[in-house]
Tab-separated table of C-alpha atoms in Angstrom:
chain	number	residue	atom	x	y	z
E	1	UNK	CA	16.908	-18.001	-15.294
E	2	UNK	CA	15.022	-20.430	-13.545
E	3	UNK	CA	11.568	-21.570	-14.583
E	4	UNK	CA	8.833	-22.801	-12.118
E	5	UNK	CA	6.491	-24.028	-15.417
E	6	UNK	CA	4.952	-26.537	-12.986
E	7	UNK	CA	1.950	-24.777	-11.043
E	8	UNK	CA	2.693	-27.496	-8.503
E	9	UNK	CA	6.525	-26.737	-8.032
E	10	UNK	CA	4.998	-23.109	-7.088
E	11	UNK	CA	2.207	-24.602	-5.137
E	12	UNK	CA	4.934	-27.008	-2.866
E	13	UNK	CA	7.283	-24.070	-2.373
E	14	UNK	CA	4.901	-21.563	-0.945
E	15	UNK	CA	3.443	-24.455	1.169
E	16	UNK	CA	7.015	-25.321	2.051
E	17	UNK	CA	7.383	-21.400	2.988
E	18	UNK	CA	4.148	-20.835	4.387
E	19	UNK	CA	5.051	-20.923	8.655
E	20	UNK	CA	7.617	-17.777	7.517
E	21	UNK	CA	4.846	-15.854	5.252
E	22	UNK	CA	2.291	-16.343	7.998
E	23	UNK	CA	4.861	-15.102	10.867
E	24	UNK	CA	6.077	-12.451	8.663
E	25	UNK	CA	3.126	-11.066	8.191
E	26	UNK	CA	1.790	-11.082	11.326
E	27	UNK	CA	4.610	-8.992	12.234
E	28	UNK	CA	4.755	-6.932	9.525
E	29	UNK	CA	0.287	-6.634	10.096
E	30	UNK	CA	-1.046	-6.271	13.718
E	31	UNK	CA	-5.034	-5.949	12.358
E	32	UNK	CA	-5.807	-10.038	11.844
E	33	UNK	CA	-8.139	-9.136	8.660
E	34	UNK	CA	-5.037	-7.444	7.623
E	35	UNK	CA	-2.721	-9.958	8.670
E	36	UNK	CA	-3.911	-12.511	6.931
E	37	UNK	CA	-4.724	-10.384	3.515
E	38	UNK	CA	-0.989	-9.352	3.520
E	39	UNK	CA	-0.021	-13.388	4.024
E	40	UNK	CA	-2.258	-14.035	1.179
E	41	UNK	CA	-0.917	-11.507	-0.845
E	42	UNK	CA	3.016	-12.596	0.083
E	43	UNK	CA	1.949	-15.985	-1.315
E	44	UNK	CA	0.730	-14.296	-4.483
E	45	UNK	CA	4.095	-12.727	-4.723
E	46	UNK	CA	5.923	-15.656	-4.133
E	47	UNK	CA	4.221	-16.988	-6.924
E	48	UNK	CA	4.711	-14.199	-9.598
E	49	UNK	CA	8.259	-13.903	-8.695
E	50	UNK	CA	9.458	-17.186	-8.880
E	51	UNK	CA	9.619	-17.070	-12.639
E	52	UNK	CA	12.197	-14.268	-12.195
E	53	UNK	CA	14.663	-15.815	-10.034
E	54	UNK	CA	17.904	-16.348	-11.588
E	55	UNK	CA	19.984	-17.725	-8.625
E	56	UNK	CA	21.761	-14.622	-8.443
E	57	UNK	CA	21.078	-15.589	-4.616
E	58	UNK	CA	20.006	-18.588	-2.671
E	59	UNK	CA	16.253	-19.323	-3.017
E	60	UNK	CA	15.921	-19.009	0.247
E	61	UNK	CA	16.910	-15.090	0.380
E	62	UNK	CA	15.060	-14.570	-2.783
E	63	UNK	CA	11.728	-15.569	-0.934
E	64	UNK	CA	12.206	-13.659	2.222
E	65	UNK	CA	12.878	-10.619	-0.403
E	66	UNK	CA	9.933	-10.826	-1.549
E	67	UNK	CA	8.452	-11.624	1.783
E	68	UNK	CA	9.266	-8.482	3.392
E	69	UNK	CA	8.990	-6.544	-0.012
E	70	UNK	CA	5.263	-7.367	-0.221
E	71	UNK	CA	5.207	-6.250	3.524
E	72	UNK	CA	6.443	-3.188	2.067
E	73	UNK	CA	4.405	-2.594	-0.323
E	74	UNK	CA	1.274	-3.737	2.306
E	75	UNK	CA	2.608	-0.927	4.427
E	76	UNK	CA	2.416	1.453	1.357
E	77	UNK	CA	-0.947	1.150	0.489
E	78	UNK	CA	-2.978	-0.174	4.258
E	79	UNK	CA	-1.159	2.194	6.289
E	80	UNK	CA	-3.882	4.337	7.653
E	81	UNK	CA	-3.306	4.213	11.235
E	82	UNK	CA	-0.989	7.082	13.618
E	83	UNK	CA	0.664	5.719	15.929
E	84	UNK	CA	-1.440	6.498	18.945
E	85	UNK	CA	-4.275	4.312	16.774
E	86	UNK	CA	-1.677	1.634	16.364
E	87	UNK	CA	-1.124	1.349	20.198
E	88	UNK	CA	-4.911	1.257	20.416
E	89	UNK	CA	-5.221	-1.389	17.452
E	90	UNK	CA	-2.529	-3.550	19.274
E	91	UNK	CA	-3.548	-3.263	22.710
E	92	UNK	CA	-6.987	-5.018	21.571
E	93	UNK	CA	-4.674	-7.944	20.761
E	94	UNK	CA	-3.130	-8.096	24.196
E	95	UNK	CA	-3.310	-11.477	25.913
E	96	UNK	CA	-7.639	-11.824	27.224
E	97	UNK	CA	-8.346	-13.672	30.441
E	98	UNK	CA	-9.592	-16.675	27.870
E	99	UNK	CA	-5.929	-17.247	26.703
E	100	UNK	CA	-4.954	-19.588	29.373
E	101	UNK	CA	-1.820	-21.241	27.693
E	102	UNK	CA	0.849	-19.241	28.697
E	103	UNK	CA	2.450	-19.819	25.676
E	104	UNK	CA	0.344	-18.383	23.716
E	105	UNK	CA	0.030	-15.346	26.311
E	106	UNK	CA	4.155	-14.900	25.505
E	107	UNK	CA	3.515	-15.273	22.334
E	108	UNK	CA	1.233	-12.784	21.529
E	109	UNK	CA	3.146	-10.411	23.773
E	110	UNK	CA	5.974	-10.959	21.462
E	111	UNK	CA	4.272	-10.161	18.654
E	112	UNK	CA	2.934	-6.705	20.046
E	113	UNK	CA	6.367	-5.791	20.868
E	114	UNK	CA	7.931	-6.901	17.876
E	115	UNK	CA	5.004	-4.477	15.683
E	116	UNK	CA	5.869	-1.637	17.694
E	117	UNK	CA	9.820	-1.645	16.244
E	118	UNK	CA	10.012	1.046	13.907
E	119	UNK	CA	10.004	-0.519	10.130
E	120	UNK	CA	14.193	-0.205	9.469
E	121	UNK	CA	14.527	-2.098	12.833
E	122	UNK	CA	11.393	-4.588	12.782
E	123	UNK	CA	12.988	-6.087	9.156
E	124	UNK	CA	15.807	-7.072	10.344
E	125	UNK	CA	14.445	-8.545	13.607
E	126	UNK	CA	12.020	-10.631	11.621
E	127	UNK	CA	14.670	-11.949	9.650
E	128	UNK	CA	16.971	-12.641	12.590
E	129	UNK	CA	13.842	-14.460	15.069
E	130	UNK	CA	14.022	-16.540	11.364
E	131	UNK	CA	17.210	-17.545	11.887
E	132	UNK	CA	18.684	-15.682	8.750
E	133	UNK	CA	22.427	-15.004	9.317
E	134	UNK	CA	23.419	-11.408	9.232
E	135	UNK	CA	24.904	-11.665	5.958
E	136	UNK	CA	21.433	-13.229	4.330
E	137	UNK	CA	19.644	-10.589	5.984
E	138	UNK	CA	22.051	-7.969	4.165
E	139	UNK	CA	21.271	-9.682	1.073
E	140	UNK	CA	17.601	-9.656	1.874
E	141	UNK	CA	17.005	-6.506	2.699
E	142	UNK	CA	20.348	-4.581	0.157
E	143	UNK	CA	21.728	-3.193	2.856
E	144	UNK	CA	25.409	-3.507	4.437
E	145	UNK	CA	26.319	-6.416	6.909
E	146	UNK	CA	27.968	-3.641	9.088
E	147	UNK	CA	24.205	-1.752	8.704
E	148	UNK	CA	22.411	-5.084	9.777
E	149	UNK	CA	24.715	-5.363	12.805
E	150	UNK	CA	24.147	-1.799	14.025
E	151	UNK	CA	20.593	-2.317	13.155
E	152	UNK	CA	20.062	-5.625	14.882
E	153	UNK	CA	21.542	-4.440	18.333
E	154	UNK	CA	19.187	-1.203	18.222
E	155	UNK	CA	16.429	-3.438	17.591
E	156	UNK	CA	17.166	-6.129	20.211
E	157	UNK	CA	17.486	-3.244	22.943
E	158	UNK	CA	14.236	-1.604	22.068
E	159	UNK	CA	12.333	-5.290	21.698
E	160	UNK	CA	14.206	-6.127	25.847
E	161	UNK	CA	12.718	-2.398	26.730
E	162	UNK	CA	9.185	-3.648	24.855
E	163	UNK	CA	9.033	-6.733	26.457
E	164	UNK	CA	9.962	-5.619	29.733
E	165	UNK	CA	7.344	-3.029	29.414
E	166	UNK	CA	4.512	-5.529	28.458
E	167	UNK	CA	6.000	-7.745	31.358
J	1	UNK	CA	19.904	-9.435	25.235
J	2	UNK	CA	22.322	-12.231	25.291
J	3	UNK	CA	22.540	-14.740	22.804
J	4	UNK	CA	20.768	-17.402	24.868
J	5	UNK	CA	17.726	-15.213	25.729
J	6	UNK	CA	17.427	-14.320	21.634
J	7	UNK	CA	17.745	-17.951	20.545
J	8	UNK	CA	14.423	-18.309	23.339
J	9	UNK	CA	12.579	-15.681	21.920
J	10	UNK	CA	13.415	-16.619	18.293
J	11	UNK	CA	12.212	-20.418	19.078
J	12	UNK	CA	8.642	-18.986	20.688
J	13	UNK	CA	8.225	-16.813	17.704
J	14	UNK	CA	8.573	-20.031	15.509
J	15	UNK	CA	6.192	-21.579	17.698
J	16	UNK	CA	3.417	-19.360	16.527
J	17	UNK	CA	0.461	-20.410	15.415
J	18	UNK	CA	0.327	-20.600	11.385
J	19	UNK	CA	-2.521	-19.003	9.304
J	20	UNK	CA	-4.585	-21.148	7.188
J	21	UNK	CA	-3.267	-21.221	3.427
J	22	UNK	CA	-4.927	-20.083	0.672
J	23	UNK	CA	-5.783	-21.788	-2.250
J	24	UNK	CA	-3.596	-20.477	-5.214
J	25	UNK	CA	-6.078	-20.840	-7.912
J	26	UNK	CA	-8.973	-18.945	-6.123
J	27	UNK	CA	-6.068	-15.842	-5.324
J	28	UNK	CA	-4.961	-15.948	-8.892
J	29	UNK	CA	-8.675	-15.518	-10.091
J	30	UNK	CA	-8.726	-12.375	-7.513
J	31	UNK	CA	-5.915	-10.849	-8.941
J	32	UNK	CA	-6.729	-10.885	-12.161
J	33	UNK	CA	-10.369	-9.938	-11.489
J	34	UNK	CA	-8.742	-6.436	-9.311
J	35	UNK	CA	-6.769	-5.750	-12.560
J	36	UNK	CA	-9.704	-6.008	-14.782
J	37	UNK	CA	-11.256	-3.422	-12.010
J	38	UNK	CA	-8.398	-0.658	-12.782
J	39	UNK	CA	-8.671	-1.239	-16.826
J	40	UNK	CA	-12.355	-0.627	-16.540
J	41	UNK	CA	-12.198	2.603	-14.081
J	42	UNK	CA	-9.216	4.070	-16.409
J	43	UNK	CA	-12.080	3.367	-19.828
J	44	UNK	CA	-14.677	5.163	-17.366
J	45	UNK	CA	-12.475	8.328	-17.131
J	46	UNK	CA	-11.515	8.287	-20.901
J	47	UNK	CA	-15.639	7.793	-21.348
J	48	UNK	CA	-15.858	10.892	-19.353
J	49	UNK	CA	-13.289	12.511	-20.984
J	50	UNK	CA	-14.852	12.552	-24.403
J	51	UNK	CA	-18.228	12.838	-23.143
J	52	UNK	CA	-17.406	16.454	-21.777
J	53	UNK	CA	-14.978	17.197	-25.029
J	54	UNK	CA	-18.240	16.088	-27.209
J	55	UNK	CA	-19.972	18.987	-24.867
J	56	UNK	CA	-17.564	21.096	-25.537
J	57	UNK	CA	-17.587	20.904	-29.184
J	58	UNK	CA	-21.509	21.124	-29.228
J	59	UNK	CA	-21.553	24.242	-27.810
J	60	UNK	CA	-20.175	26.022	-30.408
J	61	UNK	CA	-22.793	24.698	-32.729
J	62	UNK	CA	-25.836	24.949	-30.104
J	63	UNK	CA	-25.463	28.585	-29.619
J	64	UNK	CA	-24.748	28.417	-25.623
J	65	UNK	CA	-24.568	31.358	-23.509
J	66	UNK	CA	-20.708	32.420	-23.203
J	67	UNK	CA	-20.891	31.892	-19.753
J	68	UNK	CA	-21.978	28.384	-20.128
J	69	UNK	CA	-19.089	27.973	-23.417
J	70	UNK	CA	-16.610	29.465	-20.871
J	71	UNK	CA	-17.680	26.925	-18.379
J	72	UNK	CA	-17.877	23.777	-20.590
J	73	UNK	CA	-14.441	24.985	-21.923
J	74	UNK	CA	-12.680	25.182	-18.554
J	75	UNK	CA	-14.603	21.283	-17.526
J	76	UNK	CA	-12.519	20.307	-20.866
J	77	UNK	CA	-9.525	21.608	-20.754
J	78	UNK	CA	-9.137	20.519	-16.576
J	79	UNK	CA	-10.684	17.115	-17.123
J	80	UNK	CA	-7.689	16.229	-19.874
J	81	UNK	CA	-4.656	18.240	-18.127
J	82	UNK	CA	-5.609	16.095	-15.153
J	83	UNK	CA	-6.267	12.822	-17.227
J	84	UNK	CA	-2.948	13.107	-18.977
J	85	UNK	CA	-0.685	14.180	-15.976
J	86	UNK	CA	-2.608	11.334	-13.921
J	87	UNK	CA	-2.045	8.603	-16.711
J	88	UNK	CA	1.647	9.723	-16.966
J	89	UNK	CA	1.744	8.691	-13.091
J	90	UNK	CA	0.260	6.024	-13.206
J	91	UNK	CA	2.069	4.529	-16.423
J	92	UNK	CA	5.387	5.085	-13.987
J	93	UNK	CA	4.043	3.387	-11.317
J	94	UNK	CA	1.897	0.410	-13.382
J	95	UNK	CA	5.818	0.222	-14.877
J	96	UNK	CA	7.378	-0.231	-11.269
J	97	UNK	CA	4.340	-2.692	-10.780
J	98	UNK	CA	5.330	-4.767	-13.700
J	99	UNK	CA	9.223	-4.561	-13.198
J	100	UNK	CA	10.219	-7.686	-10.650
J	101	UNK	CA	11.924	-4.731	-8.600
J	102	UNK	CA	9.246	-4.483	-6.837
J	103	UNK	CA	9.362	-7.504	-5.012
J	104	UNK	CA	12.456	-6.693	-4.275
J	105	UNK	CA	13.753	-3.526	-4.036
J	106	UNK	CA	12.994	-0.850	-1.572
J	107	UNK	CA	13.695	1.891	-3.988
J	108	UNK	CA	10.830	0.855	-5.999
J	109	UNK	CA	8.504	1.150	-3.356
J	110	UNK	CA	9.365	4.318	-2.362
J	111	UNK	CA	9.156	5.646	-6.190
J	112	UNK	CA	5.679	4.353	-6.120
J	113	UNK	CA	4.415	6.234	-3.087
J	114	UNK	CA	6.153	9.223	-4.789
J	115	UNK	CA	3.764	8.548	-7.439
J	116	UNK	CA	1.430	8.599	-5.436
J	117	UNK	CA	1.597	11.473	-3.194
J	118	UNK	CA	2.095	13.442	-6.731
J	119	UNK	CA	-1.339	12.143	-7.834
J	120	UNK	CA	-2.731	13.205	-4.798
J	121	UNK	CA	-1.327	16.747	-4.818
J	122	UNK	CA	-2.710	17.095	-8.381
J	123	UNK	CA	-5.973	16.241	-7.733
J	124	UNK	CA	-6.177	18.376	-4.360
J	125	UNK	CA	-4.734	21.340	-6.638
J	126	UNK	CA	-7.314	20.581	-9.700
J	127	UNK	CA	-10.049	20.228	-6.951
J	128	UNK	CA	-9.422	23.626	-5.474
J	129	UNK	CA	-9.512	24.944	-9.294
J	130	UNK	CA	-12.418	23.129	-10.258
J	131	UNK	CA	-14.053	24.433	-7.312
J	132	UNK	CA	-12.461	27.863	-7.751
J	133	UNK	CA	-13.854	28.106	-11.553
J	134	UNK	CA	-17.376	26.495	-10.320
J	135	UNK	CA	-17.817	29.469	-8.026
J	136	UNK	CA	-16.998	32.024	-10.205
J	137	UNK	CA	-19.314	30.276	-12.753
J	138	UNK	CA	-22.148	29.939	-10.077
J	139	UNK	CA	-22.118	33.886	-9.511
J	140	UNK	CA	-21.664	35.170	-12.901
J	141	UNK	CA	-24.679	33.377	-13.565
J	142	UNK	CA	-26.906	34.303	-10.439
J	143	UNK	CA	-25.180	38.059	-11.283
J	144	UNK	CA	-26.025	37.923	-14.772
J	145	UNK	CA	-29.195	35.980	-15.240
J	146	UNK	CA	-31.633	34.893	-13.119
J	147	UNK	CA	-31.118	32.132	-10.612
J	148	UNK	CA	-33.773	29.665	-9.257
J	149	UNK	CA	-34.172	27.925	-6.221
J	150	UNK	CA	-33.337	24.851	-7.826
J	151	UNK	CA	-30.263	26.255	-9.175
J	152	UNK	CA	-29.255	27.264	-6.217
J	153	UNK	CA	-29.961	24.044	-4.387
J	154	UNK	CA	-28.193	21.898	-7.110
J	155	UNK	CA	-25.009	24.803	-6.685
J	156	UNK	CA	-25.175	23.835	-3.256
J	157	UNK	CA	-25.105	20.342	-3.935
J	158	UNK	CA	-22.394	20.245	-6.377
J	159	UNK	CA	-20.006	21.847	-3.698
J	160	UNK	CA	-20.835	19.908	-0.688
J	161	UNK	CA	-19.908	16.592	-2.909
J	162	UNK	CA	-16.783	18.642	-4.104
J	163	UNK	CA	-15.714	19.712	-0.521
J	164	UNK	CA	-16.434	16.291	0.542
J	165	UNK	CA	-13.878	14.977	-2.313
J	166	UNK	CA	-11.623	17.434	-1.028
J	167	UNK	CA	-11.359	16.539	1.800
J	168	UNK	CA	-10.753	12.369	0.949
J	169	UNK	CA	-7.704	13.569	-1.208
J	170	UNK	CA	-6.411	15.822	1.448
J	171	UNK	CA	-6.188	12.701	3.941
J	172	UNK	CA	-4.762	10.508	1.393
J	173	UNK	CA	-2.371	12.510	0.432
J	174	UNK	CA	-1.578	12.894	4.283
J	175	UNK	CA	-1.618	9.307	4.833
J	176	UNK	CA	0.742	8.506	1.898
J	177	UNK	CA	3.146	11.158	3.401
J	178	UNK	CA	3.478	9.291	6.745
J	179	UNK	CA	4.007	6.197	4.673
J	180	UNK	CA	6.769	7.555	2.624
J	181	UNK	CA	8.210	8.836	5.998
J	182	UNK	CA	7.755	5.400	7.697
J	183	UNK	CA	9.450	3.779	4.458
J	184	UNK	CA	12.292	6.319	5.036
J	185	UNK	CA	13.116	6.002	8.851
C-alpha cells in the first residue's frame, strides 16, 4: 500500500486534480451551491482515500473512482429534485443576454446537455470529454469495456440530440 | 458524432471555467465537526431512551392510572424496538461509510440507500403506530375520565406535530426511492 504521510503530497495532488473535480462536478451538480459543495466534498475524498490506494490501478483511475463515486454518493443524499424541477433548475443556468463570450455561451450549453444524460450514460461521457480511454473508464467505473462502448455511443447520440435541441 | 466533432466538444468542456479550491485544513475541521454532530444526536436518542424507560419504571412505583402505565409502556417498548432496529441500520451503513468501498464501488452506494429507504419505512410504520396507540390513548381517556380543554388542545397539538413528521418521512422515503432508481438505470 501506498502512503501519502505528507499532508502536502495530498495537498499537490488534489491541486494537481482540481480542473477534473471542478468539471466533474459540475456535471455531475447543475445547482452552483451544490456544485461546488460536491467539488469540495470530491477533494475531501480524494484526500481520505489516498491512504488506501495500493496501485492495484494507475493513480490516475483511482482518483476519477473516487471522483465519480463521491458524485454518487452526492446524488444519494442531495437528490431532491423530479425531473420536470431539474429542467426548471437547469434552464435558470441557460446562457443570459450578459454572457457575451460565446464561449462561454457553448459552454454552458454543454454543460446543460451533458446533466440531462441519464446517470449510467452521463459517467461515462464525463470520463470520455476527460480523455479517459475506454478501457480506464471500464476500470473506473467496474464495468465491461464492451459495456463502456455500448454505453458511450448511446450517450454521444442523446448529447448530438441535446445539443441540437439547445441549438 | 464523429470523432472530430467529440475531440471539439471534449476540448470546450476542458476549457471550462475552474471552481475556486478549498482549503484542506478548514474542510477537514468540517468533517470532523459533522461527525461529532451524528455522535451527539445518536447520545440524544439513547438520553431519550432511558428517560422514557426511567418513566416507565416509575410508574409502577407512583401508582399511575393503567391507562397512563399502558401508555408509558407502549412509549417504551416503541421508542427501543425503533432505537435498536435504527442503530442496526445505521451500524451497516456507518460500516459501508468506513469501508474504502465506498469511494469506489457502486454496490456500496446502492447498499447504503437500501439502508436508508429501510430506515425510512420503519419510522413511517412506527409513526403510524405511535400515532395509532396515541389515539386510542387520547379517547380512552376523554371516554373514561374527564377531559379538559387543555387536554384536548395539547391532543391536538401532539398530532398535528406527528402528522407533520409523517409526512417529512413519507417524502424522504420517496425521494430515496427515486435515488435508488436513478442509481439503478
Amino acid at each position: 500500500m501506498v502512503t501519502f504521510t505528507k499532508d502536502s503530497k495530498k495537498e499537490a495532488i488534489i491541486a494537481q486534480y482540481w480542473p477534473q473535480i471542478s468539471r466533474a462536478a459540475s456535471g455531475y451538480e447543475c445547482r452552483p451551491a451544490l456544485s461546488d459543495e460536491l467539488a469540495q466534498e470530491m477533494a475531501l475524498s480524494i484526500w481520505r482515500s489516498l491512504d488506501g490506494f495500493n496501485k492495484q490501478c494507475s493513480l490516475n483511475t483511482y482518483i476519477y473512482r473516487v471522483i465519480h463515486n463521491t458524485a454518487i454518493d452526492h446524488i444519494r443524499r442531495h437528490s431532491r429534485l423530479s425531473e420536470d424541477e431539474f429542467d426548471e433548475a437547469t434552464a435558470c443556468e441557460q446562457a443570459s443576454p450578459e454572457t457575451s463570450a460565446l464561449q462561454a455561451q457553448r459552454q454552458k450549453q454543454l454543460l446543460n446537455a451533458v446533466n440531462k444524460l441519464p446517470l449510467s450514460l452521463r459517467q461515462v461521457m464525463l470520463l470520455k470529454l476527460e480523455d479517459l480511454t475506454n478501457v480506464e473508464i471500464s476500470d473506473v467505473l467496474g464495468i465491461s469495456d464492451a459495456n463502456v462502448g455500448i454505453r458511450l455511443h448511446r450517450a454521444k447520440e442523446q448529447l448530438s440530440k441535446l445539443l441540437v435541441g439547445i441549438n | 458524432m464523429d470523432n472530430n466533432e467529440f475531440e471539439q466538444l471534449s476540448s470546450l468542456w476542458q476549457s471550462s471555467e475552474e471552481k475556486t479550491m478549498p482549503h484542506m485544513d478548514k474542510l477537514l475541521k468540517r468533517h470532523k465537526r459533522q461527525s461529532f454532530i451524528l455522535k451527539i444526536n445518536i447520545l440524544i436518542e439513547l438520553a431519550a431512551i432511558l428517560a422514557v424507560s426511567y418513566m416507565f419504571i416509575l410508574s409502577f412505583f407512583q401508582n399511575m392510572s393503567l391507562i397512563k402505565q399502558l401508555w408509558v409502556g407502549f412509549a417504551t417498548v416503541w421508542g427501543m424496538s425503533l432505537f435498536v432496529l435504527m442503530s442496526k441500520s445505521r451500524l451497516s451503513s456507518l460500516k459501508h461509510l468506513k469501508s474504502a468501498q465506498l469511494s469506489t464501488s457502486l454496490e456500496a452506494h446502492r447498499r447504503l440507500i437500501k439502508n436508508e429507504i429501510f430506515r425510512w419505512s420503519l419510522s413511517i410504520k412506527a409513526t403510524w403506530l405511535f400515532m395509532f396507540a396515541f389515539t386510542v390513548f387520547g379517547i380512552t381517556k376523554c371516554y373514561f375520565t374527564s377531559c379538559t380543554g387543555n387536554e384536548g388542545t395539547q391532543f391536538a397539538i401532539s398530532f398535528i406535530v406527528l402528522s407533520v413528521a409523517q409526512a417529512f418521512f413519507i417524502r424522504k422515503n420517496k425521494t430515496a426511492k427515486v435515488v435508488l432508481h436513478t442509481l439503478e438505470e
